[in-house]
Every structure is written in structure tokens, then in C-alpha cells.
């Protein structure tokens, strides 16, 4: 997932509203469909690699990592053990049945390696801190088919902690910063894309117009008044970045709607630093159907209805 850019490049330089008390959150999560794990699984792997190997300020969701396969028992002789090249999703491990046929079964959470630090902890939507991603996904697997398992998702990266309530005035400020981050992330990708593997040609053409525009507000710490003023004056610069991020998230499957799991790569790293994240995405679902459509997404970021264009999801 080489292009998994979710705009935390600018977070290190911005003053974020950070929680101060160590108590647990209680909130109902948006889930109605059977969970889709891919986005959450990729996010956990990428954030852990980020913590261990990348420089400060790099977005964890940008890190390019290989597939996680430590849950698969690898035996040198594939003919003797079919599990050698048989991959299971997170939380499951390969075993063979009486006919020597490989199959995936839930891991025992107690068999997961212990955490090496707090950065490996994960907070679930059940307000429980899981020692590692392995413990989280193994537990989730054992609960498959139950009401509790149906509602259990990765909430955010790190131990569960108190997230202070998001006030109405703070909620109005949230999309201002988000729009600015998105624009700056795309510009940064354009500048760094030496090998043409971060943005495709159509995306580059659109970002080039933003990059070369002399009126573009340069990256930095700006007042909310300035961000609001820039959005009004340079509105067209923000249209493509908002559409682009929707397309980056809408991949499991790409159907024009964002589920809880598809939003995870964006929500999970942000929640511990930005306390309005959950409320923002909850209220984006204006019709309450548990999905965020492109039209709802665009409206959340202040785009005009006539500027919503599915063709911009490149």
C-alpha cells in the first residue's frame, strides 16, 4: 500500500488537543456490516514499522511494508506441510485437517508474543487495551459470529485513555486543519515522487496546478482565521485533495461508501492526538446508515454540492 497517505505529515508541527486523564472512553461505534479487516490490519503493521524505523513526522500510513505472515507456520518441505505457503488473515493460523488440507483457525491470544513497548498497544472499540495487534486480532477472531465480535473493531493505536469531549466550536475548526493537511500532503508527494510510484499521471497533473499556484498557502502553523480565509479565496485548491483522500480510503471494496474499517487508517492514528476525530466522522454520516458516501464526505469538508465529482476519484 505504497500510496496510503493519510496526512499525519503535518501533525508533528501542529498543536493538537491532547488528552490528559487516563480513563476509558465509552462510545457506541458505527458498525452494522460484518467487519472488513484489511484496512485495520494494514494500518497496524504500518504504524508499528513507523514507530521502529521511520523519522519523526512521517505519516505511519505511508510506510510501505511487506505482508504480515508471522502467524503462518513455515516448514521447509512444502510437500510435507501445505501450510508453508498458505496465508491466513490476522488473528488466524494455518493448520491441516485429517486429509492434510490446510485451513485457517483462530489463534489463541495467549500464544501471542508480549509487547516490547506501549507503542504496540491497541485500543479496541470495547474500550479495552490489547497488548499487541496479535492479541487484538486473535481475540476478535475467537469472537466471530457473536454480537460482541460483530461490534469489535480497532479504535486507535496506543493504550486506551480518556478522550475529552469535542465541543461544537471545536468540531467546526476540525475540517479547516484537515483540508490544509490534505493539500500539503499531496504537494509533498508531488515533490518527492521521483519514481512515479506515489501518484499516477492524472493525479500529478491536478496536484501540479496546486503546486505551481503562487497563491497557495505554504505549509506551516496557521491561525484558524487564516485557514478559513484561504479556503474562501483559494477554494478550488481544496476540491481535488478532498476527493483524493476519499479514493484512498474507499478500497475494501471500492464502492463509493466508507465503512468503519475503511476509515480506520485515517481515524486510528488521529484519535489519540485530535479529540474531535470520532465525532467528526460520526456526524459525516448525516443519514445515519452507518456508511459515509462521497457526497457526505465532501459536505463534511465544506465542498459545494455542485463540485462533488466521482471522476475525481482517480
PDB file of C-alpha atoms in Angstrom:
ATOM      1  CA  UNK A   1       0.000   0.000   0.000  1.00  0.00           C
ATOM      2  CA  UNK A   2       2.647   2.408  -1.199  1.00  0.00           C
ATOM      3  CA  UNK A   3       0.290   5.330  -1.568  1.00  0.00           C
ATOM      4  CA  UNK A   4      -1.529   5.001   1.773  1.00  0.00           C
ATOM      5  CA  UNK A   5      -1.219   8.663   2.626  1.00  0.00           C
ATOM      6  CA  UNK A   6      -3.303   9.843   5.414  1.00  0.00           C
ATOM      7  CA  UNK A   7      -1.954  13.273   6.220  1.00  0.00           C
ATOM      8  CA  UNK A   8      -0.190  12.995   9.540  1.00  0.00           C
ATOM      9  CA  UNK A   9       2.890  14.544   7.906  1.00  0.00           C
ATOM     10  CA  UNK A  10       1.868  17.851   9.395  1.00  0.00           C
ATOM     11  CA  UNK A  11       0.683  16.615  12.788  1.00  0.00           C
ATOM     12  CA  UNK A  12       4.101  16.832  14.436  1.00  0.00           C
ATOM     13  CA  UNK A  13       4.257  20.533  13.694  1.00  0.00           C
ATOM     14  CA  UNK A  14       0.711  21.386  14.739  1.00  0.00           C
ATOM     15  CA  UNK A  15      -0.552  21.937  18.258  1.00  0.00           C
ATOM     16  CA  UNK A  16      -3.082  19.229  18.829  1.00  0.00           C
ATOM     17  CA  UNK A  17      -5.568  18.902  21.629  1.00  0.00           C
ATOM     18  CA  UNK A  18      -4.082  16.063  23.654  1.00  0.00           C
ATOM     19  CA  UNK A  19      -5.924  14.079  26.339  1.00  0.00           C
ATOM     20  CA  UNK A  20      -4.640  14.382  29.860  1.00  0.00           C
ATOM     21  CA  UNK A  21      -6.536  11.887  32.010  1.00  0.00           C
ATOM     22  CA  UNK A  22      -6.033   8.144  31.979  1.00  0.00           C
ATOM     23  CA  UNK A  23      -9.600   6.755  31.996  1.00  0.00           C
ATOM     24  CA  UNK A  24     -11.511   4.780  29.446  1.00  0.00           C
ATOM     25  CA  UNK A  25     -13.865   6.071  26.795  1.00  0.00           C
ATOM     26  CA  UNK A  26     -17.422   4.882  26.413  1.00  0.00           C
ATOM     27  CA  UNK A  27     -18.938   5.377  22.978  1.00  0.00           C
ATOM     28  CA  UNK A  28     -21.056   3.380  20.505  1.00  0.00           C
ATOM     29  CA  UNK A  29     -19.210   2.667  17.286  1.00  0.00           C
ATOM     30  CA  UNK A  30     -20.564   2.824  13.737  1.00  0.00           C
ATOM     31  CA  UNK A  31     -20.833  -0.830  12.739  1.00  0.00           C
ATOM     32  CA  UNK A  32     -23.595  -2.719  11.015  1.00  0.00           C
ATOM     33  CA  UNK A  33     -21.966  -4.890   8.414  1.00  0.00           C
ATOM     34  CA  UNK A  34     -19.727  -7.877   9.056  1.00  0.00           C
ATOM     35  CA  UNK A  35     -16.276  -6.377   9.788  1.00  0.00           C
ATOM     36  CA  UNK A  36     -13.789  -5.964   6.967  1.00  0.00           C
ATOM     37  CA  UNK A  37     -10.307  -6.454   8.369  1.00  0.00           C
ATOM     38  CA  UNK A  38      -7.909  -5.441   5.623  1.00  0.00           C
ATOM     39  CA  UNK A  39      -7.695  -1.724   6.356  1.00  0.00           C
ATOM     40  CA  UNK A  40      -7.242  -2.260  10.097  1.00  0.00           C
ATOM     41  CA  UNK A  41      -4.637  -4.991   9.576  1.00  0.00           C
ATOM     42  CA  UNK A  42      -2.539  -2.938   7.154  1.00  0.00           C
ATOM     43  CA  UNK A  43      -2.741   0.072   9.449  1.00  0.00           C
ATOM     44  CA  UNK A  44      -1.434  -1.809  12.499  1.00  0.00           C
ATOM     45  CA  UNK A  45       1.537  -3.236  10.599  1.00  0.00           C
ATOM     46  CA  UNK A  46       2.438   0.119   9.098  1.00  0.00           C
ATOM     47  CA  UNK A  47       2.210   2.055  12.363  1.00  0.00           C
ATOM     48  CA  UNK A  48       4.422  -0.477  14.150  1.00  0.00           C
ATOM     49  CA  UNK A  49       7.047  -0.255  11.430  1.00  0.00           C
ATOM     50  CA  UNK A  50       6.774   3.535  11.625  1.00  0.00           C
ATOM     51  CA  UNK A  51       7.417   3.544  15.358  1.00  0.00           C
ATOM     52  CA  UNK A  52      10.544   1.426  14.971  1.00  0.00           C
ATOM     53  CA  UNK A  53      12.132   2.562  11.727  1.00  0.00           C
ATOM     54  CA  UNK A  54      10.946   5.939  10.435  1.00  0.00           C
ATOM     55  CA  UNK A  55      11.864   9.510  11.139  1.00  0.00           C
ATOM     56  CA  UNK A  56       9.722  11.810  13.237  1.00  0.00           C
ATOM     57  CA  UNK A  57       6.977  13.478  11.233  1.00  0.00           C
ATOM     58  CA  UNK A  58       6.479  10.711   8.678  1.00  0.00           C
ATOM     59  CA  UNK A  59       2.912   9.515   8.358  1.00  0.00           C
ATOM     60  CA  UNK A  60       2.654   5.895   9.624  1.00  0.00           C
ATOM     61  CA  UNK A  61       0.132   5.013   6.953  1.00  0.00           C
ATOM     62  CA  UNK A  62       2.625   5.946   4.245  1.00  0.00           C
ATOM     63  CA  UNK A  63       5.144   3.318   5.265  1.00  0.00           C
ATOM     64  CA  UNK A  64       5.488   0.585   2.669  1.00  0.00           C
ATOM     65  CA  UNK A  65       5.719  -2.824   4.342  1.00  0.00           C
ATOM     66  CA  UNK A  66       5.507  -6.399   3.188  1.00  0.00           C
ATOM     67  CA  UNK A  67       2.687  -8.738   4.071  1.00  0.00           C
ATOM     68  CA  UNK A  68       2.493  -9.912   7.649  1.00  0.00           C
ATOM     69  CA  UNK A  69       2.986 -13.644   7.774  1.00  0.00           C
ATOM     70  CA  UNK A  70       4.440 -14.465  11.162  1.00  0.00           C
ATOM     71  CA  UNK A  71       1.182 -16.202  12.077  1.00  0.00           C
ATOM     72  CA  UNK A  72       1.905 -18.889   9.491  1.00  0.00           C
ATOM     73  CA  UNK A  73       3.983 -21.841  10.495  1.00  0.00           C
ATOM     74  CA  UNK A  74       6.639 -22.241   7.817  1.00  0.00           C
ATOM     75  CA  UNK A  75       8.075 -25.690   7.244  1.00  0.00           C
ATOM     76  CA  UNK A  76      10.906 -26.190   4.775  1.00  0.00           C
ATOM     77  CA  UNK A  77       9.254 -29.074   2.957  1.00  0.00           C
ATOM     78  CA  UNK A  78       6.025 -27.740   1.434  1.00  0.00           C
ATOM     79  CA  UNK A  79       5.001 -31.203   0.310  1.00  0.00           C
ATOM     80  CA  UNK A  80       5.017 -32.447   3.894  1.00  0.00           C
ATOM     81  CA  UNK A  81       3.299 -29.329   5.278  1.00  0.00           C
ATOM     82  CA  UNK A  82       0.853 -27.487   2.983  1.00  0.00           C
ATOM     83  CA  UNK A  83       0.830 -24.545   5.420  1.00  0.00           C
ATOM     84  CA  UNK A  84       4.208 -23.410   4.146  1.00  0.00           C
ATOM     85  CA  UNK A  85       2.709 -21.102   1.512  1.00  0.00           C
ATOM     86  CA  UNK A  86      -0.820 -20.890   2.883  1.00  0.00           C
ATOM     87  CA  UNK A  87      -1.630 -17.408   4.175  1.00  0.00           C
ATOM     88  CA  UNK A  88      -4.243 -16.593   6.793  1.00  0.00           C
ATOM     89  CA  UNK A  89      -5.576 -13.196   7.798  1.00  0.00           C
ATOM     90  CA  UNK A  90      -4.559 -11.589  11.065  1.00  0.00           C
ATOM     91  CA  UNK A  91      -5.761 -13.466  14.120  1.00  0.00           C
ATOM     92  CA  UNK A  92      -5.669 -16.848  12.404  1.00  0.00           C
ATOM     93  CA  UNK A  93      -3.034 -19.523  11.892  1.00  0.00           C
ATOM     94  CA  UNK A  94      -2.765 -22.336   9.376  1.00  0.00           C
ATOM     95  CA  UNK A  95      -3.387 -25.932  10.414  1.00  0.00           C
ATOM     96  CA  UNK A  96      -4.018 -29.106   8.418  1.00  0.00           C
ATOM     97  CA  UNK A  97      -7.023 -31.377   8.785  1.00  0.00           C
ATOM     98  CA  UNK A  98      -7.177 -35.178   8.655  1.00  0.00           C
ATOM     99  CA  UNK A  99      -6.750 -35.082   4.871  1.00  0.00           C
ATOM    100  CA  UNK A 100      -3.652 -32.878   5.183  1.00  0.00           C
ATOM    101  CA  UNK A 101      -5.624 -29.961   3.757  1.00  0.00           C
ATOM    102  CA  UNK A 102      -4.590 -26.509   5.033  1.00  0.00           C
ATOM    103  CA  UNK A 103      -7.159 -24.344   6.764  1.00  0.00           C
ATOM    104  CA  UNK A 104      -7.146 -21.198   8.876  1.00  0.00           C
ATOM    105  CA  UNK A 105      -8.153 -21.372  12.533  1.00  0.00           C
ATOM    106  CA  UNK A 106      -8.244 -18.722  15.239  1.00  0.00           C
ATOM    107  CA  UNK A 107      -5.066 -18.175  17.206  1.00  0.00           C
ATOM    108  CA  UNK A 108      -5.015 -18.475  20.961  1.00  0.00           C
ATOM    109  CA  UNK A 109      -4.328 -14.919  22.210  1.00  0.00           C
ATOM    110  CA  UNK A 110      -2.110 -16.348  24.947  1.00  0.00           C
ATOM    111  CA  UNK A 111       0.321 -17.579  22.283  1.00  0.00           C
ATOM    112  CA  UNK A 112       1.000 -14.043  21.003  1.00  0.00           C
ATOM    113  CA  UNK A 113       4.457 -12.580  21.759  1.00  0.00           C
ATOM    114  CA  UNK A 114       4.474  -9.982  24.561  1.00  0.00           C
ATOM    115  CA  UNK A 115       4.633  -6.279  23.702  1.00  0.00           C
ATOM    116  CA  UNK A 116       8.023  -4.601  23.601  1.00  0.00           C
ATOM    117  CA  UNK A 117       6.592  -1.203  24.470  1.00  0.00           C
ATOM    118  CA  UNK A 118       3.458   0.945  24.732  1.00  0.00           C
ATOM    119  CA  UNK A 119       3.649   1.713  21.020  1.00  0.00           C
ATOM    120  CA  UNK A 120       2.498  -1.848  20.355  1.00  0.00           C
ATOM    121  CA  UNK A 121      -0.709  -1.469  22.373  1.00  0.00           C
ATOM    122  CA  UNK A 122      -4.047  -1.153  20.599  1.00  0.00           C
ATOM    123  CA  UNK A 123      -7.320   0.227  21.916  1.00  0.00           C
ATOM    124  CA  UNK A 124     -10.435  -1.615  20.780  1.00  0.00           C
ATOM    125  CA  UNK A 125     -13.931  -0.220  20.436  1.00  0.00           C
ATOM    126  CA  UNK A 126     -14.748  -2.182  23.590  1.00  0.00           C
ATOM    127  CA  UNK A 127     -12.517   0.300  25.494  1.00  0.00           C
ATOM    128  CA  UNK A 128     -10.051  -2.467  26.272  1.00  0.00           C
ATOM    129  CA  UNK A 129      -6.309  -2.128  25.750  1.00  0.00           C
ATOM    130  CA  UNK A 130      -4.841  -5.077  23.876  1.00  0.00           C
ATOM    131  CA  UNK A 131      -1.173  -5.779  24.464  1.00  0.00           C
ATOM    132  CA  UNK A 132      -0.364  -6.102  20.770  1.00  0.00           C
ATOM    133  CA  UNK A 133      -2.105  -6.244  17.413  1.00  0.00           C
ATOM    134  CA  UNK A 134      -1.706 -10.011  17.585  1.00  0.00           C
ATOM    135  CA  UNK A 135      -3.711 -10.123  20.817  1.00  0.00           C
ATOM    136  CA  UNK A 136      -6.389  -7.860  19.347  1.00  0.00           C
ATOM    137  CA  UNK A 137      -6.944  -9.788  16.119  1.00  0.00           C
ATOM    138  CA  UNK A 138      -6.717 -13.181  17.832  1.00  0.00           C
ATOM    139  CA  UNK A 139      -9.393 -12.077  20.315  1.00  0.00           C
ATOM    140  CA  UNK A 140     -11.539 -10.677  17.529  1.00  0.00           C
ATOM    141  CA  UNK A 141     -11.269 -13.977  15.663  1.00  0.00           C
ATOM    142  CA  UNK A 142     -12.387 -16.004  18.680  1.00  0.00           C
ATOM    143  CA  UNK A 143     -15.488 -13.779  18.915  1.00  0.00           C
ATOM    144  CA  UNK A 144     -16.528 -14.210  15.276  1.00  0.00           C
ATOM    145  CA  UNK A 145     -20.219 -14.945  14.952  1.00  0.00           C
ATOM    146  CA  UNK A 146     -21.106 -13.240  18.239  1.00  0.00           C
ATOM    147  CA  UNK A 147     -22.695  -9.844  18.856  1.00  0.00           C
ATOM    148  CA  UNK A 148     -19.597  -8.710  20.736  1.00  0.00           C
ATOM    149  CA  UNK A 149     -17.304  -9.810  17.934  1.00  0.00           C
ATOM    150  CA  UNK A 150     -19.501  -8.083  15.348  1.00  0.00           C
ATOM    151  CA  UNK A 151     -19.034  -4.745  17.120  1.00  0.00           C
ATOM    152  CA  UNK A 152     -15.355  -5.124  17.978  1.00  0.00           C
ATOM    153  CA  UNK A 153     -13.003  -3.020  15.836  1.00  0.00           C
ATOM    154  CA  UNK A 154      -9.659  -1.341  16.232  1.00  0.00           C
ATOM    155  CA  UNK A 155     -10.438   2.112  17.635  1.00  0.00           C
ATOM    156  CA  UNK A 156      -6.998   3.694  17.776  1.00  0.00           C
ATOM    157  CA  UNK A 157      -3.293   2.970  18.090  1.00  0.00           C
ATOM    158  CA  UNK A 158      -1.947   3.017  21.640  1.00  0.00           C
ATOM    159  CA  UNK A 159      -3.380   2.242  25.085  1.00  0.00           C
ATOM    160  CA  UNK A 160      -6.978   3.223  25.789  1.00  0.00           C
ATOM    161  CA  UNK A 161      -7.172   6.586  27.508  1.00  0.00           C
ATOM    162  CA  UNK A 162      -9.561   9.413  28.202  1.00  0.00           C
ATOM    163  CA  UNK A 163     -10.585  11.337  25.091  1.00  0.00           C
ATOM    164  CA  UNK A 164     -12.109  14.636  26.124  1.00  0.00           C
ATOM    165  CA  UNK A 165     -15.451  15.593  24.567  1.00  0.00           C
ATOM    166  CA  UNK A 166     -15.401  17.538  21.316  1.00  0.00           C
ATOM    167  CA  UNK A 167     -17.257  20.823  21.704  1.00  0.00           C
ATOM    168  CA  UNK A 168     -19.369  22.326  18.920  1.00  0.00           C
ATOM    169  CA  UNK A 169     -16.946  25.152  18.188  1.00  0.00           C
ATOM    170  CA  UNK A 170     -14.022  22.711  18.093  1.00  0.00           C
ATOM    171  CA  UNK A 171     -15.881  20.487  15.641  1.00  0.00           C
ATOM    172  CA  UNK A 172     -16.225  23.449  13.252  1.00  0.00           C
ATOM    173  CA  UNK A 173     -12.458  24.018  13.410  1.00  0.00           C
ATOM    174  CA  UNK A 174     -11.512  20.401  12.718  1.00  0.00           C
ATOM    175  CA  UNK A 175     -12.139  20.309   8.917  1.00  0.00           C
ATOM    176  CA  UNK A 176     -10.147  23.524   8.452  1.00  0.00           C
ATOM    177  CA  UNK A 177      -6.975  21.810   9.596  1.00  0.00           C
ATOM    178  CA  UNK A 178      -7.837  18.592   7.809  1.00  0.00           C
ATOM    179  CA  UNK A 179      -8.252  20.337   4.457  1.00  0.00           C
ATOM    180  CA  UNK A 180      -4.926  22.100   4.886  1.00  0.00           C
ATOM    181  CA  UNK A 181      -3.149  18.827   5.770  1.00  0.00           C
ATOM    182  CA  UNK A 182      -4.589  17.059   2.746  1.00  0.00           C
ATOM    183  CA  UNK A 183      -3.436  19.774   0.381  1.00  0.00           C
ATOM    184  CA  UNK A 184       0.053  19.822   1.885  1.00  0.00           C
ATOM    185  CA  UNK A 185       0.386  16.032   1.824  1.00  0.00           C
ATOM    186  CA  UNK A 186      -0.413  15.946  -1.875  1.00  0.00           C
ATOM    187  CA  UNK A 187       2.097  18.723  -2.573  1.00  0.00           C
ATOM    188  CA  UNK A 188       4.735  16.848  -0.576  1.00  0.00           C
ATOM    189  CA  UNK A 189       4.051  13.665  -2.514  1.00  0.00           C
ATOM    190  CA  UNK A 190       4.363  15.569  -5.769  1.00  0.00           C
ATOM    191  CA  UNK A 191       7.753  16.945  -4.718  1.00  0.00           C
ATOM    192  CA  UNK A 192       9.079  13.549  -3.575  1.00  0.00           C
ATOM    193  CA  UNK A 193       7.658  11.365  -6.326  1.00  0.00           C
ATOM    194  CA  UNK A 194      10.910  10.690  -8.138  1.00  0.00           C
ATOM    195  CA  UNK A 195       9.984   7.152  -9.177  1.00  0.00           C
ATOM    196  CA  UNK A 196       6.392   7.888 -10.200  1.00  0.00           C
ATOM    197  CA  UNK A 197       5.041   5.361  -7.696  1.00  0.00           C
ATOM    198  CA  UNK A 198       3.307   7.690  -5.241  1.00  0.00           C
ATOM    199  CA  UNK A 199       0.954   9.468  -7.624  1.00  0.00           C
ATOM    200  CA  UNK A 200      -0.234   8.442 -11.056  1.00  0.00           C
ATOM    201  CA  UNK A 201      -0.026  10.783 -14.036  1.00  0.00           C
ATOM    202  CA  UNK A 202      -3.592  12.081 -13.767  1.00  0.00           C
ATOM    203  CA  UNK A 203      -3.108  12.825 -10.086  1.00  0.00           C
ATOM    204  CA  UNK A 204       0.175  14.588 -10.795  1.00  0.00           C
ATOM    205  CA  UNK A 205      -1.429  16.865 -13.351  1.00  0.00           C
ATOM    206  CA  UNK A 206      -4.007  18.019 -10.817  1.00  0.00           C
ATOM    207  CA  UNK A 207      -1.505  18.436  -7.981  1.00  0.00           C
ATOM    208  CA  UNK A 208       0.884  20.286 -10.294  1.00  0.00           C
ATOM    209  CA  UNK A 209      -1.697  23.047 -10.710  1.00  0.00           C
ATOM    210  CA  UNK A 210      -1.869  23.411  -6.936  1.00  0.00           C
ATOM    211  CA  UNK A 211       1.910  23.224  -6.525  1.00  0.00           C
ATOM    212  CA  UNK A 212       2.589  25.928  -9.114  1.00  0.00           C
ATOM    213  CA  UNK A 213      -0.124  28.299  -7.938  1.00  0.00           C
ATOM    214  CA  UNK A 214       1.535  31.370  -6.445  1.00  0.00           C
ATOM    215  CA  UNK A 215      -1.460  31.965  -4.186  1.00  0.00           C
ATOM    216  CA  UNK A 216      -1.018  28.613  -2.415  1.00  0.00           C
ATOM    217  CA  UNK A 217      -0.783  28.880   1.351  1.00  0.00           C
ATOM    218  CA  UNK A 218       2.550  27.345   2.304  1.00  0.00           C
ATOM    219  CA  UNK A 219       2.691  24.564   4.896  1.00  0.00           C
ATOM    220  CA  UNK A 220       3.071  25.718   8.469  1.00  0.00           C
ATOM    221  CA  UNK A 221       1.198  26.577  11.628  1.00  0.00           C
ATOM    222  CA  UNK A 222      -1.578  28.945  10.657  1.00  0.00           C
ATOM    223  CA  UNK A 223      -4.403  30.525  12.610  1.00  0.00           C
ATOM    224  CA  UNK A 224      -7.903  29.227  12.044  1.00  0.00           C
ATOM    225  CA  UNK A 225      -8.896  32.616  10.679  1.00  0.00           C
ATOM    226  CA  UNK A 226      -6.190  32.394   8.026  1.00  0.00           C
ATOM    227  CA  UNK A 227      -7.160  28.816   7.112  1.00  0.00           C
ATOM    228  CA  UNK A 228     -10.809  29.843   6.757  1.00  0.00           C
ATOM    229  CA  UNK A 229      -9.864  32.859   4.667  1.00  0.00           C
ATOM    230  CA  UNK A 230      -7.630  30.786   2.397  1.00  0.00           C
ATOM    231  CA  UNK A 231     -10.408  28.247   1.861  1.00  0.00           C
ATOM    232  CA  UNK A 232     -12.695  31.021   0.657  1.00  0.00           C
ATOM    233  CA  UNK A 233     -10.111  32.675  -1.599  1.00  0.00           C
ATOM    234  CA  UNK A 234      -8.472  29.500  -2.951  1.00  0.00           C
ATOM    235  CA  UNK A 235     -11.421  27.138  -2.763  1.00  0.00           C
ATOM    236  CA  UNK A 236     -10.507  25.286  -5.974  1.00  0.00           C
ATOM    237  CA  UNK A 237      -7.216  24.095  -4.476  1.00  0.00           C
ATOM    238  CA  UNK A 238      -9.090  22.003  -1.929  1.00  0.00           C
ATOM    239  CA  UNK A 239     -11.531  20.190  -4.209  1.00  0.00           C
ATOM    240  CA  UNK A 240      -9.166  17.517  -5.514  1.00  0.00           C
ATOM    241  CA  UNK A 241      -7.401  16.753  -2.184  1.00  0.00           C
ATOM    242  CA  UNK A 242     -10.763  16.011  -0.516  1.00  0.00           C
ATOM    243  CA  UNK A 243     -11.769  13.667  -3.366  1.00  0.00           C
ATOM    244  CA  UNK A 244      -8.322  12.064  -3.421  1.00  0.00           C
ATOM    245  CA  UNK A 245      -8.439  11.099   0.255  1.00  0.00           C
ATOM    246  CA  UNK A 246     -11.867   9.534  -0.182  1.00  0.00           C
ATOM    247  CA  UNK A 247     -10.472   7.391  -3.000  1.00  0.00           C
ATOM    248  CA  UNK A 248      -7.504   6.333  -0.868  1.00  0.00           C
ATOM    249  CA  UNK A 249      -9.835   5.048   1.844  1.00  0.00           C
ATOM    250  CA  UNK A 250     -12.546   3.502  -0.338  1.00  0.00           C
ATOM    251  CA  UNK A 251     -10.722   0.283  -1.224  1.00  0.00           C
ATOM    252  CA  UNK A 252     -12.294  -2.589   0.733  1.00  0.00           C
ATOM    253  CA  UNK A 253     -14.207  -2.677  -1.612  1.00  0.00           C
ATOM    254  CA  UNK A 254     -14.200   0.445  -3.800  1.00  0.00           C
ATOM    255  CA  UNK A 255     -17.959   1.014  -3.853  1.00  0.00           C
ATOM    256  CA  UNK A 256     -18.411   4.721  -3.194  1.00  0.00           C
ATOM    257  CA  UNK A 257     -19.030   4.301   0.548  1.00  0.00           C
ATOM    258  CA  UNK A 258     -16.690   4.325   3.536  1.00  0.00           C
ATOM    259  CA  UNK A 259     -17.228   1.767   6.291  1.00  0.00           C
ATOM    260  CA  UNK A 260     -15.817   1.847   9.803  1.00  0.00           C
ATOM    261  CA  UNK A 261     -12.964  -0.444   8.747  1.00  0.00           C
ATOM    262  CA  UNK A 262     -12.130   1.638   5.691  1.00  0.00           C
ATOM    263  CA  UNK A 263     -11.926   4.750   7.866  1.00  0.00           C
ATOM    264  CA  UNK A 264      -9.557   3.034  10.307  1.00  0.00           C
ATOM    265  CA  UNK A 265      -6.301   4.043   8.558  1.00  0.00           C
ATOM    266  CA  UNK A 266      -7.372   7.655   8.971  1.00  0.00           C
ATOM    267  CA  UNK A 267      -9.075   7.516  12.364  1.00  0.00           C
ATOM    268  CA  UNK A 268      -6.780   5.261  14.371  1.00  0.00           C
ATOM    269  CA  UNK A 269      -3.580   7.376  14.257  1.00  0.00           C
ATOM    270  CA  UNK A 270      -5.505  10.648  14.690  1.00  0.00           C
ATOM    271  CA  UNK A 271      -7.780   9.914  17.654  1.00  0.00           C
ATOM    272  CA  UNK A 272      -5.085   9.993  20.390  1.00  0.00           C
ATOM    273  CA  UNK A 273      -3.935  13.426  19.177  1.00  0.00           C
ATOM    274  CA  UNK A 274      -7.162  15.011  17.896  1.00  0.00           C
ATOM    275  CA  UNK A 275     -10.136  14.548  20.173  1.00  0.00           C
ATOM    276  CA  UNK A 276     -12.738  15.622  17.595  1.00  0.00           C
ATOM    277  CA  UNK A 277     -11.892  12.799  15.169  1.00  0.00           C
ATOM    278  CA  UNK A 278     -14.605  10.359  16.243  1.00  0.00           C
ATOM    279  CA  UNK A 279     -17.378  12.936  16.434  1.00  0.00           C
ATOM    280  CA  UNK A 280     -16.380  14.385  13.066  1.00  0.00           C
ATOM    281  CA  UNK A 281     -16.686  11.067  11.250  1.00  0.00           C
ATOM    282  CA  UNK A 282     -19.831  10.106  13.152  1.00  0.00           C
ATOM    283  CA  UNK A 283     -21.571  13.295  12.087  1.00  0.00           C
ATOM    284  CA  UNK A 284     -20.386  12.943   8.488  1.00  0.00           C
ATOM    285  CA  UNK A 285     -22.908  10.104   8.269  1.00  0.00           C
ATOM    286  CA  UNK A 286     -25.809  12.519   8.009  1.00  0.00           C
ATOM    287  CA  UNK A 287     -28.418   9.911   7.035  1.00  0.00           C
ATOM    288  CA  UNK A 288     -27.385   7.524   9.822  1.00  0.00           C
ATOM    289  CA  UNK A 289     -26.958   4.485   7.563  1.00  0.00           C
ATOM    290  CA  UNK A 290     -23.506   3.661   9.032  1.00  0.00           C
ATOM    291  CA  UNK A 291     -21.778   4.469   5.734  1.00  0.00           C
ATOM    292  CA  UNK A 292     -20.136   7.718   4.613  1.00  0.00           C
ATOM    293  CA  UNK A 293     -20.951   8.408   0.971  1.00  0.00           C
ATOM    294  CA  UNK A 294     -18.844  10.702  -1.224  1.00  0.00           C
ATOM    295  CA  UNK A 295     -21.498  13.409  -1.035  1.00  0.00           C
ATOM    296  CA  UNK A 296     -21.498  13.246   2.775  1.00  0.00           C
ATOM    297  CA  UNK A 297     -17.695  13.235   2.866  1.00  0.00           C
ATOM    298  CA  UNK A 298     -17.448  16.303   0.625  1.00  0.00           C
ATOM    299  CA  UNK A 299     -20.055  18.174   2.673  1.00  0.00           C
ATOM    300  CA  UNK A 300     -18.077  17.463   5.864  1.00  0.00           C
ATOM    301  CA  UNK A 301     -15.122  19.294   4.359  1.00  0.00           C
ATOM    302  CA  UNK A 302     -17.210  22.222   3.160  1.00  0.00           C
ATOM    303  CA  UNK A 303     -17.286  21.461  -0.566  1.00  0.00           C
ATOM    304  CA  UNK A 304     -20.255  22.709  -2.563  1.00  0.00           C
ATOM    305  CA  UNK A 305     -22.711  20.118  -3.834  1.00  0.00           C
ATOM    306  CA  UNK A 306     -22.073  21.050  -7.471  1.00  0.00           C
ATOM    307  CA  UNK A 307     -18.344  20.351  -7.014  1.00  0.00           C
ATOM    308  CA  UNK A 308     -18.749  16.727  -5.949  1.00  0.00           C
ATOM    309  CA  UNK A 309     -17.396  14.710  -8.863  1.00  0.00           C
ATOM    310  CA  UNK A 310     -16.866  10.937  -8.864  1.00  0.00           C
ATOM    311  CA  UNK A 311     -14.480  11.333 -11.791  1.00  0.00           C
ATOM    312  CA  UNK A 312     -12.033  12.987  -9.394  1.00  0.00           C
ATOM    313  CA  UNK A 313     -11.659   9.692  -7.509  1.00  0.00           C
ATOM    314  CA  UNK A 314      -8.635   8.727  -9.605  1.00  0.00           C
TER     315      UNK A 314
END
